[in-house]
XYZ file of C-alpha atoms in Angstrom:
575
model
C 21.252 -48.641 112.564
C 22.430 -52.055 111.414
C 25.845 -52.488 109.969
C 26.011 -51.733 106.273
C 27.757 -55.080 105.762
C 24.766 -56.925 107.190
C 22.828 -58.707 104.421
C 19.076 -58.885 104.923
C 17.639 -61.894 103.029
C 14.816 -61.151 100.629
C 12.609 -63.688 102.424
C 13.057 -61.794 105.706
C 12.110 -58.504 104.043
C 9.048 -60.070 102.469
C 8.032 -61.489 105.852
C 8.386 -58.121 107.567
C 6.353 -56.454 104.825
C 3.640 -59.072 105.323
C 3.557 -57.983 108.966
C 2.903 -54.393 107.904
C 6.414 -52.894 108.005
C 6.948 -50.181 105.324
C 10.277 -51.386 103.932
C 11.680 -49.989 100.701
C 14.986 -50.472 98.898
C 17.306 -47.528 98.269
C 20.803 -47.676 96.783
C 21.296 -51.324 97.712
C 19.964 -51.024 101.273
C 16.680 -51.979 102.900
C 15.076 -49.012 104.639
C 12.492 -49.465 107.380
C 10.509 -46.227 107.190
C 8.082 -47.074 109.991
C 9.430 -44.264 112.185
C 9.178 -41.708 109.391
C 6.014 -42.606 107.479
C 3.706 -40.495 109.638
C 5.943 -37.441 109.388
C 6.763 -37.768 105.687
C 5.922 -34.412 104.017
C 4.778 -36.308 100.935
C 2.223 -38.276 102.941
C 1.866 -41.940 103.927
C 0.585 -43.091 100.558
C 3.747 -42.014 98.747
C 5.718 -44.466 100.902
C 3.106 -47.238 100.906
C 3.200 -47.375 97.110
C 6.959 -47.996 97.221
C 6.936 -50.807 99.814
C 8.897 -53.820 98.588
C 10.261 -51.953 95.575
C 13.633 -50.527 94.668
C 12.675 -46.880 95.151
C 16.158 -45.485 94.495
C 15.078 -43.346 91.540
C 11.865 -42.117 93.125
C 13.642 -41.134 96.358
C 16.558 -39.432 94.624
C 14.543 -37.317 92.207
C 11.857 -36.227 94.679
C 14.170 -35.240 97.535
C 17.079 -32.890 98.032
C 20.570 -34.244 98.648
C 20.189 -33.343 102.336
C 17.002 -35.411 102.690
C 18.509 -38.345 100.798
C 21.434 -38.288 103.217
C 18.976 -38.609 106.108
C 17.758 -41.911 104.646
C 20.858 -43.630 105.980
C 19.522 -43.682 109.529
C 16.672 -45.963 108.426
C 18.941 -48.634 106.937
C 18.389 -52.198 108.137
C 21.240 -53.618 106.087
C 22.204 -54.419 102.517
C 20.072 -56.481 100.147
C 21.061 -59.109 97.605
C 21.347 -57.379 94.232
C 19.788 -57.211 91.759
C 16.618 -56.738 93.767
C 13.372 -58.187 92.416
C 10.525 -55.774 93.014
C 7.590 -56.990 95.067
C 4.040 -55.819 94.500
C 3.330 -53.284 97.289
C 0.561 -54.585 99.556
C -1.499 -51.474 98.862
C -1.593 -52.408 95.165
C -2.588 -56.058 95.646
C -6.214 -56.976 94.951
C -6.413 -58.933 98.222
C -5.536 -55.735 100.115
C -8.850 -54.240 99.056
C -10.653 -57.554 99.338
C -9.519 -57.799 102.933
C -10.611 -54.219 103.644
C -14.009 -54.889 102.081
C -14.323 -58.175 103.930
C -13.583 -56.435 107.221
C -16.275 -53.842 106.537
C -18.764 -56.550 105.538
C -17.999 -58.574 108.665
C -18.583 -55.459 110.767
C -21.935 -54.916 109.053
C -22.898 -58.550 109.572
C -22.019 -58.354 113.271
C -24.141 -55.203 113.583
C -27.066 -56.968 111.904
C -26.704 -59.997 114.171
C -26.762 -57.764 117.236
C -29.851 -55.974 115.946
C -31.599 -59.294 115.304
C -30.643 -60.542 118.771
C -32.210 -57.456 120.346
C -35.399 -57.997 118.362
C -35.725 -61.555 119.860
C -37.300 -63.162 116.797
C -39.693 -66.026 117.343
C -37.957 -68.202 114.753
C -34.269 -68.551 113.926
C -33.314 -67.495 110.434
C -30.284 -68.321 108.358
C -28.199 -65.584 106.797
C -27.147 -65.933 103.164
C -23.639 -64.945 102.091
C -24.212 -64.076 98.451
C -20.642 -62.858 98.050
C -19.241 -66.284 98.940
C -21.752 -67.951 96.671
C -20.734 -65.711 93.781
C -17.076 -66.520 94.399
C -17.837 -70.270 94.289
C -19.739 -69.911 91.037
C -17.068 -67.749 89.454
C -14.522 -70.469 90.084
C -16.763 -73.136 88.593
C -17.971 -71.335 85.489
C -15.797 -70.249 82.578
C -16.405 -66.708 81.354
C -15.659 -64.451 78.405
C -16.592 -60.870 77.719
C -18.511 -61.077 74.442
C -22.238 -60.689 74.152
C -22.798 -64.114 72.673
C -20.464 -66.167 74.829
C -20.566 -64.476 78.231
C -21.283 -66.987 80.952
C -23.720 -65.337 83.315
C -23.035 -66.776 86.741
C -26.732 -66.797 87.498
C -28.097 -70.169 88.553
C -29.877 -71.453 91.589
C -27.453 -74.241 92.467
C -24.760 -76.254 90.762
C -23.879 -79.907 91.162
C -20.597 -78.845 92.749
C -22.553 -77.407 95.674
C -24.493 -80.549 96.451
C -23.784 -82.054 99.851
C -25.449 -84.588 102.100
C -26.984 -81.840 104.202
C -29.147 -79.464 102.132
C -29.314 -77.077 105.082
C -25.589 -76.403 104.692
C -25.945 -75.372 101.074
C -25.266 -71.683 100.398
C -28.572 -70.398 99.102
C -28.248 -68.556 95.798
C -31.069 -66.527 94.349
C -32.814 -67.322 91.137
C -31.194 -65.794 88.051
C -31.061 -62.100 88.857
C -30.588 -59.508 86.136
C -28.488 -57.175 88.330
C -26.211 -60.042 89.371
C -25.861 -61.208 85.760
C -25.083 -57.695 84.565
C -22.419 -57.223 87.219
C -20.677 -60.499 86.353
C -20.829 -59.780 82.627
C -19.558 -56.229 83.130
C -16.563 -57.298 85.213
C -15.573 -59.995 82.710
C -15.864 -57.523 79.868
C -13.697 -54.995 81.736
C -11.042 -57.643 82.401
C -10.911 -58.525 78.714
C -10.487 -54.871 77.749
C -7.718 -54.526 80.346
C -5.908 -57.542 78.971
C -6.065 -56.122 75.458
C -4.537 -52.855 76.665
C -1.791 -54.691 78.541
C -0.984 -56.746 75.435
C -0.782 -53.567 73.356
C 1.448 -51.943 75.976
C 3.849 -54.884 75.887
C 4.034 -54.633 72.095
C 4.563 -50.875 71.953
C 7.283 -50.556 74.598
C 10.628 -52.131 75.530
C 10.368 -55.544 77.157
C 9.661 -55.577 80.882
C 12.241 -58.225 81.657
C 14.744 -57.416 84.403
C 17.759 -56.988 82.117
C 16.076 -54.550 79.723
C 14.648 -52.468 82.547
C 17.988 -52.347 84.380
C 19.591 -50.994 81.200
C 16.922 -48.270 81.003
C 17.449 -47.385 84.671
C 21.214 -47.177 84.114
C 20.695 -44.672 81.267
C 18.129 -42.757 83.323
C 20.542 -42.305 86.215
C 23.202 -41.100 83.802
C 20.671 -38.598 82.452
C 19.872 -37.460 85.991
C 23.553 -36.815 86.600
C 23.746 -34.815 83.362
C 20.738 -32.749 84.485
C 22.589 -31.930 87.716
C 25.896 -31.267 85.975
C 24.275 -28.758 83.627
C 22.792 -26.888 86.586
C 19.181 -27.474 85.550
C 18.143 -27.733 89.200
C 19.161 -24.103 89.699
C 16.239 -21.702 89.507
C 16.550 -18.686 87.229
C 14.883 -16.045 89.378
C 14.975 -13.501 86.575
C 12.324 -15.595 84.814
C 10.061 -15.260 87.836
C 10.568 -11.522 87.619
C 9.026 -11.677 84.137
C 6.235 -13.901 85.478
C 5.386 -11.355 88.192
C 5.214 -8.569 85.613
C 2.761 -10.597 83.525
C 0.610 -11.457 86.553
C 0.586 -7.806 87.626
C -0.485 -6.638 84.169
C -3.393 -9.112 84.066
C -4.502 -8.120 87.565
C -4.197 -4.408 86.750
C -6.359 -4.836 83.631
C -8.919 -6.735 85.709
C -9.020 -3.870 88.250
C -9.224 -1.219 85.546
C -12.300 -2.736 83.887
C -13.840 -3.537 87.280
C -13.565 0.090 88.424
C -14.791 1.242 85.001
C -17.843 -0.948 85.642
C -17.124 -3.206 82.666
C -17.816 -6.084 85.005
C -17.951 -8.994 82.580
C -14.829 -7.868 80.725
C -13.011 -7.628 84.034
C -14.135 -11.195 84.815
C -12.288 -12.405 81.706
C -9.005 -10.951 82.923
C -9.497 -12.244 86.457
C -9.830 -15.742 85.003
C -6.657 -15.219 82.955
C -4.858 -14.067 86.099
C -5.926 -17.214 87.971
C -4.878 -19.433 85.069
C -1.409 -17.915 84.829
C -0.517 -17.500 88.495
C -1.356 -21.108 89.375
C 1.662 -22.236 87.350
C 3.900 -20.705 89.999
C 1.888 -22.427 92.752
C 2.642 -25.698 90.954
C 6.352 -24.866 90.982
C 6.242 -24.024 94.676
C 4.390 -27.244 95.465
C 7.330 -29.162 94.017
C 9.793 -26.905 95.879
C 11.093 -25.912 92.470
C 11.582 -22.210 93.287
C 13.879 -21.907 96.293
C 14.259 -25.628 96.979
C 13.408 -25.066 100.656
C 10.218 -26.098 102.418
C 9.267 -22.924 104.318
C 9.591 -20.247 101.596
C 8.132 -22.444 98.854
C 5.231 -23.481 101.085
C 4.423 -19.857 101.898
C 4.640 -18.848 98.237
C 2.439 -21.783 97.231
C -0.137 -21.057 99.947
C -0.250 -17.340 99.121
C -0.911 -18.004 95.440
C -3.172 -21.051 95.684
C -5.087 -20.322 98.902
C -5.087 -16.502 99.153
C -5.188 -15.541 95.473
C -7.195 -18.470 94.098
C -9.093 -20.063 96.999
C -7.564 -23.507 96.444
C -5.679 -25.535 99.048
C -2.027 -26.123 98.194
C -2.055 -28.848 100.865
C -4.852 -30.689 99.071
C -2.987 -30.330 95.814
C 0.214 -31.733 97.327
C -1.548 -34.681 98.924
C -3.015 -35.830 95.623
C -0.247 -34.678 93.303
C 2.541 -36.531 95.113
C 0.625 -39.780 94.700
C -0.227 -38.973 91.093
C 3.445 -38.590 90.229
C 4.428 -41.953 91.710
C 1.638 -44.108 90.297
C 0.601 -42.169 87.226
C -2.564 -43.398 85.502
C -3.173 -46.378 87.798
C -6.987 -46.445 87.962
C -7.241 -47.713 91.545
C -4.588 -45.365 92.924
C -4.118 -42.171 90.882
C -6.653 -39.577 92.120
C -6.166 -37.451 89.001
C -8.089 -39.939 86.831
C -10.721 -41.040 89.356
C -13.751 -39.170 88.040
C -16.568 -41.726 87.906
C -19.411 -41.314 86.999
C -18.598 -38.194 84.945
C -15.540 -39.541 83.124
C -13.695 -42.791 82.634
C -10.324 -43.107 80.921
C -9.953 -46.821 81.690
C -12.082 -49.965 81.334
C -11.017 -50.825 84.882
C -13.707 -48.542 86.289
C -16.422 -50.801 84.887
C -15.507 -53.278 87.627
C -16.139 -50.720 90.396
C -12.924 -50.016 92.291
C -11.879 -49.007 95.773
C -9.690 -45.912 95.626
C -6.611 -46.200 97.819
C -6.432 -42.397 97.881
C -10.002 -41.511 98.765
C -10.611 -44.765 100.655
C -14.053 -45.303 99.197
C -15.438 -47.220 96.248
C -16.111 -45.685 92.864
C -19.185 -47.723 91.975
C -20.192 -48.381 88.409
C -23.894 -47.658 88.338
C -26.692 -46.473 86.117
C -25.352 -42.906 86.154
C -22.022 -44.105 84.745
C -23.797 -46.076 82.005
C -25.623 -42.892 80.997
C -22.814 -40.329 81.359
C -19.723 -42.212 80.143
C -21.085 -42.871 76.617
C -21.424 -39.083 76.120
C -18.232 -38.060 77.926
C -16.483 -36.713 74.841
C -19.297 -34.158 74.582
C -19.330 -33.248 78.274
C -15.522 -32.998 78.610
C -15.148 -29.294 77.798
C -18.341 -28.098 79.580
C -17.284 -29.896 82.758
C -13.743 -28.514 82.488
C -15.324 -25.045 82.316
C -16.958 -25.601 85.713
C -14.268 -27.754 87.313
C -13.021 -24.977 89.588
C -16.132 -25.261 91.763
C -15.263 -28.886 92.466
C -11.738 -27.846 93.464
C -13.165 -25.434 96.041
C -15.060 -28.305 97.629
C -12.077 -30.672 97.593
C -9.889 -27.987 99.137
C -12.160 -27.414 102.120
C -12.818 -31.138 102.573
C -9.066 -31.671 102.742
C -8.441 -28.915 105.281
C -11.255 -30.195 107.492
C -10.033 -33.813 107.312
C -7.328 -35.565 109.388
C -5.258 -35.929 106.211
C -4.342 -32.235 106.360
C -2.416 -32.926 109.569
C -0.859 -36.170 108.321
C 1.482 -34.835 105.675
C 4.373 -34.318 108.038
C 4.124 -30.615 107.345
C 4.968 -27.951 109.905
C 2.226 -27.271 112.449
C 1.469 -23.890 110.925
C 0.623 -25.018 107.399
C -3.040 -25.916 107.966
C -3.874 -22.771 110.007
C -2.069 -20.672 107.400
C -4.133 -22.219 104.614
C -7.399 -21.763 106.488
C -6.609 -18.080 107.117
C -5.569 -17.500 103.497
C -8.651 -19.252 102.101
C -10.924 -17.340 104.489
C -9.329 -14.125 103.225
C -9.969 -15.188 99.626
C -13.650 -15.765 100.272
C -13.964 -12.512 102.222
C -12.304 -10.466 99.460
C -13.689 -12.272 96.413
C -16.951 -13.648 97.751
C -18.092 -10.874 100.074
C -16.294 -7.658 99.110
C -16.320 -8.161 95.348
C -19.195 -10.427 94.311
C -21.680 -9.679 97.090
C -20.959 -6.063 97.972
C -19.464 -4.447 94.864
C -21.300 -6.013 91.944
C -24.677 -4.299 91.494
C -27.170 -7.079 90.702
C -27.713 -10.821 90.831
C -27.551 -11.345 87.037
C -24.185 -9.566 86.945
C -22.941 -11.481 89.997
C -23.833 -14.832 88.451
C -22.382 -13.893 85.061
C -19.195 -12.522 86.645
C -18.595 -15.710 88.644
C -19.319 -17.996 85.685
C -17.169 -16.068 83.199
C -14.181 -15.730 85.531
C -14.339 -19.408 86.473
C -14.951 -20.629 82.930
C -11.783 -18.848 81.800
C -9.802 -21.229 83.970
C -10.974 -24.190 81.862
C -7.778 -23.596 79.858
C -5.816 -24.634 82.939
C -8.009 -27.671 83.587
C -7.596 -28.840 79.989
C -3.842 -28.310 80.263
C -3.757 -30.402 83.458
C -5.735 -33.319 82.018
C -4.202 -33.174 78.553
C -0.971 -34.968 79.397
C -2.537 -38.072 80.983
C -6.172 -38.627 80.082
C -5.304 -39.797 76.582
C -2.541 -42.136 77.737
C -2.645 -45.855 78.687
C -3.790 -46.939 82.132
C -2.534 -50.524 81.961
C -0.171 -51.932 84.575
C 2.754 -53.831 83.026
C 3.858 -55.255 86.370
C 6.348 -54.465 89.149
C 9.399 -54.986 86.914
C 8.594 -51.977 84.728
C 11.001 -49.188 85.605
C 10.028 -45.757 86.863
C 11.200 -43.882 83.718
C 9.421 -46.256 81.343
C 6.103 -45.961 83.161
C 6.321 -42.166 83.313
C 7.019 -41.857 79.596
C 4.399 -44.462 78.700
C 1.611 -42.685 80.586
C 2.493 -39.031 79.925
C 2.255 -36.808 76.871
C 4.122 -33.565 76.157
C 2.683 -30.656 74.188
C 4.749 -29.270 71.340
C 4.821 -25.485 71.110
C 7.269 -22.725 70.118
C 9.405 -21.245 72.881
C 7.616 -17.872 72.726
C 4.375 -19.649 73.727
C 5.823 -21.323 76.817
C 4.196 -18.712 79.078
C 0.730 -19.841 77.936
C 1.264 -23.439 79.060
C 3.310 -22.510 82.131
C 5.566 -25.571 82.001
C 2.676 -28.038 81.786
C 3.609 -28.620 78.154
C 6.679 -30.487 79.432
C 4.820 -32.967 81.630
C 6.824 -36.005 80.492
C 10.085 -34.236 81.321
C 8.558 -32.922 84.551
C 7.459 -36.424 85.599
C 10.989 -37.698 85.102
C 12.524 -34.768 87.033
C 9.789 -33.046 89.098
C 12.111 -30.712 91.038
C 13.636 -29.141 87.932
C 12.388 -25.511 87.709
C 9.997 -25.124 84.808
C 12.106 -22.520 82.987
C 14.783 -25.194 82.546
C 12.436 -27.862 81.204
C 12.879 -26.925 77.547
C 16.579 -27.791 77.818
C 15.579 -30.903 79.737
C 13.290 -31.853 76.861
C 16.231 -32.021 74.459
C 18.113 -34.323 76.856
C 15.062 -36.546 77.320
C 14.672 -36.910 73.556
C 18.261 -38.176 73.358
C 17.618 -40.526 76.292
C 14.578 -41.983 74.524
C 16.572 -42.563 71.345
C 19.198 -44.504 73.319
C 16.688 -46.633 75.205
C 14.025 -47.060 72.486
C 11.411 -45.559 74.802
C 8.618 -43.618 73.113
C 8.620 -39.889 73.732
C 5.062 -38.750 73.040
C 4.880 -35.086 72.071
C 2.029 -33.573 70.048
C 0.653 -30.155 69.236
C -2.032 -28.692 71.486
C -4.834 -29.371 68.996
C -3.717 -32.933 68.267
C -3.224 -33.584 71.970
C -6.815 -32.527 72.596
C -7.850 -34.869 69.813
C -6.037 -37.753 71.499
C -7.804 -37.086 74.811
C -11.228 -36.831 73.181
C -10.418 -39.961 71.172
C -9.588 -41.864 74.358
C -12.835 -40.706 75.956
C -14.700 -41.853 72.852
C -12.914 -45.217 72.867
C -14.003 -45.937 76.450
C -17.492 -44.628 75.641
C -17.805 -47.127 72.787
C -16.704 -49.948 75.089
C -19.405 -48.953 77.554
C -22.013 -48.673 74.801
C -21.124 -52.176 73.610
C -21.462 -53.443 77.162
C -24.844 -51.732 77.704
C -26.186 -52.975 74.345
C -25.078 -56.475 75.226
C -26.758 -56.354 78.617
C -29.921 -55.030 77.004
C -29.871 -57.893 74.499
C -29.456 -60.427 77.302
C -32.299 -58.847 79.239
C -34.671 -58.847 76.269
C -33.877 -62.329 74.973
C -33.122 -64.119 78.221
C -29.876 -65.344 76.643
C -27.450 -66.072 79.456
C -24.534 -67.411 77.490
C -24.768 -70.840 79.118
C -24.391 -73.335 76.324
């Protein structure tokens, strides 16, 4: 470990980051986390999204005091303060461009080898349409309106002319698909810029001084949270939770044994909806605060009782908390072609989480315009998708790359196998008497959990997805992209803590039974800092989400109508 008095110049840090070193800033020191990134329980992506940034707040609120103390061994030296945040390489557009370029070069090499093996009688020239499009995009001005869009669709431009025609990049004749893609991307960019402009108007300025003042108040609030003991779990509340879960399960068993199969399915769905709140708490180590017991509790509830991988949930949820509502990075809002909560998806994006592209295609142009109507039906069936994601996670290398103990993946596989044996074989296949009852039982029990899926999406799907830049502080982004649900205290059990998502995103390790007190402190914090605290009733919150879905749907409809007009009239926008 370097001496703490050693100052590491910002230029040196930037150079090391350019070489691929995962360096973050914490409490005035540069940390090189290269030795830890592969064993980080929160996964590699959680660190990669903090590279080049002052991650003091993120590190302190997500980790126990013991873990934070361990950070000292990764110190390279002190940094010049105040630190100016860099854009993490994983968030830069060229990061994905480079990845795509590497894949394309690999494909081209494979094609060249195939052609060489075929021994063609005449040499042919390959055409790099991507490079040609890039040249044209630089040369042609574009806007995103139907009447003024410049379709970059032309055979050649005077800028391409050279003495040797054979060296000219060949560009196809005006192609409707190419024109539509260019128009769509320009339109999406314009919509993004409008959202960014609105975000800058509606929130405190993102200059360094204003954001430092917000961070100062946030750290004072964090200290107050600790001083009031809000990190201490009230186990008596979990005693009440267990009684409620037991009652729901007992009612399910009573009606099942009485052969009221479909009624019993209702209560099984209620049981799943309620007990998953405790799995959420355990995933954040908000029950005991220790990895082993909370992991076992989380796996027992999620995997054994509900058939869902707690490891999958952690891998996506940790990233979601750090980069909330970033279209390219937050897996919780990446649902193309079924849903889009951001105009960004019209451009087709490469997901840094899933490591594949969400392509905007004909299915998206059909489904997104009607997404406000399909929202609730899809939420009713969303549990089936979670089953698939859970098994895909456990069968993928990612399940062994979370720095978890060696036993976590085998434990999950055993628990999930038990779930499918008990629920799938013993109950649905063996006990239920006929196929119509089996199908109805599965659908009813799973559709009851739509309440949980609506609760999960409610706090973010209606919120902005714009990126206001690397200067924006952690607390401002969390409050800007998260909504709370207002409800009386006696109804807290129904929402299971998810009604306090804004508070939870600011302090994710605070046990949920202390979040109502935390809400009062956050309200005071927002008054001091002029940050907006967005809290609405359950019905109004649903209206905001549906309204956001409708807003994006109208943008897509405008885009499709415009493309149709261009196709029918031949109007390219070149004037």
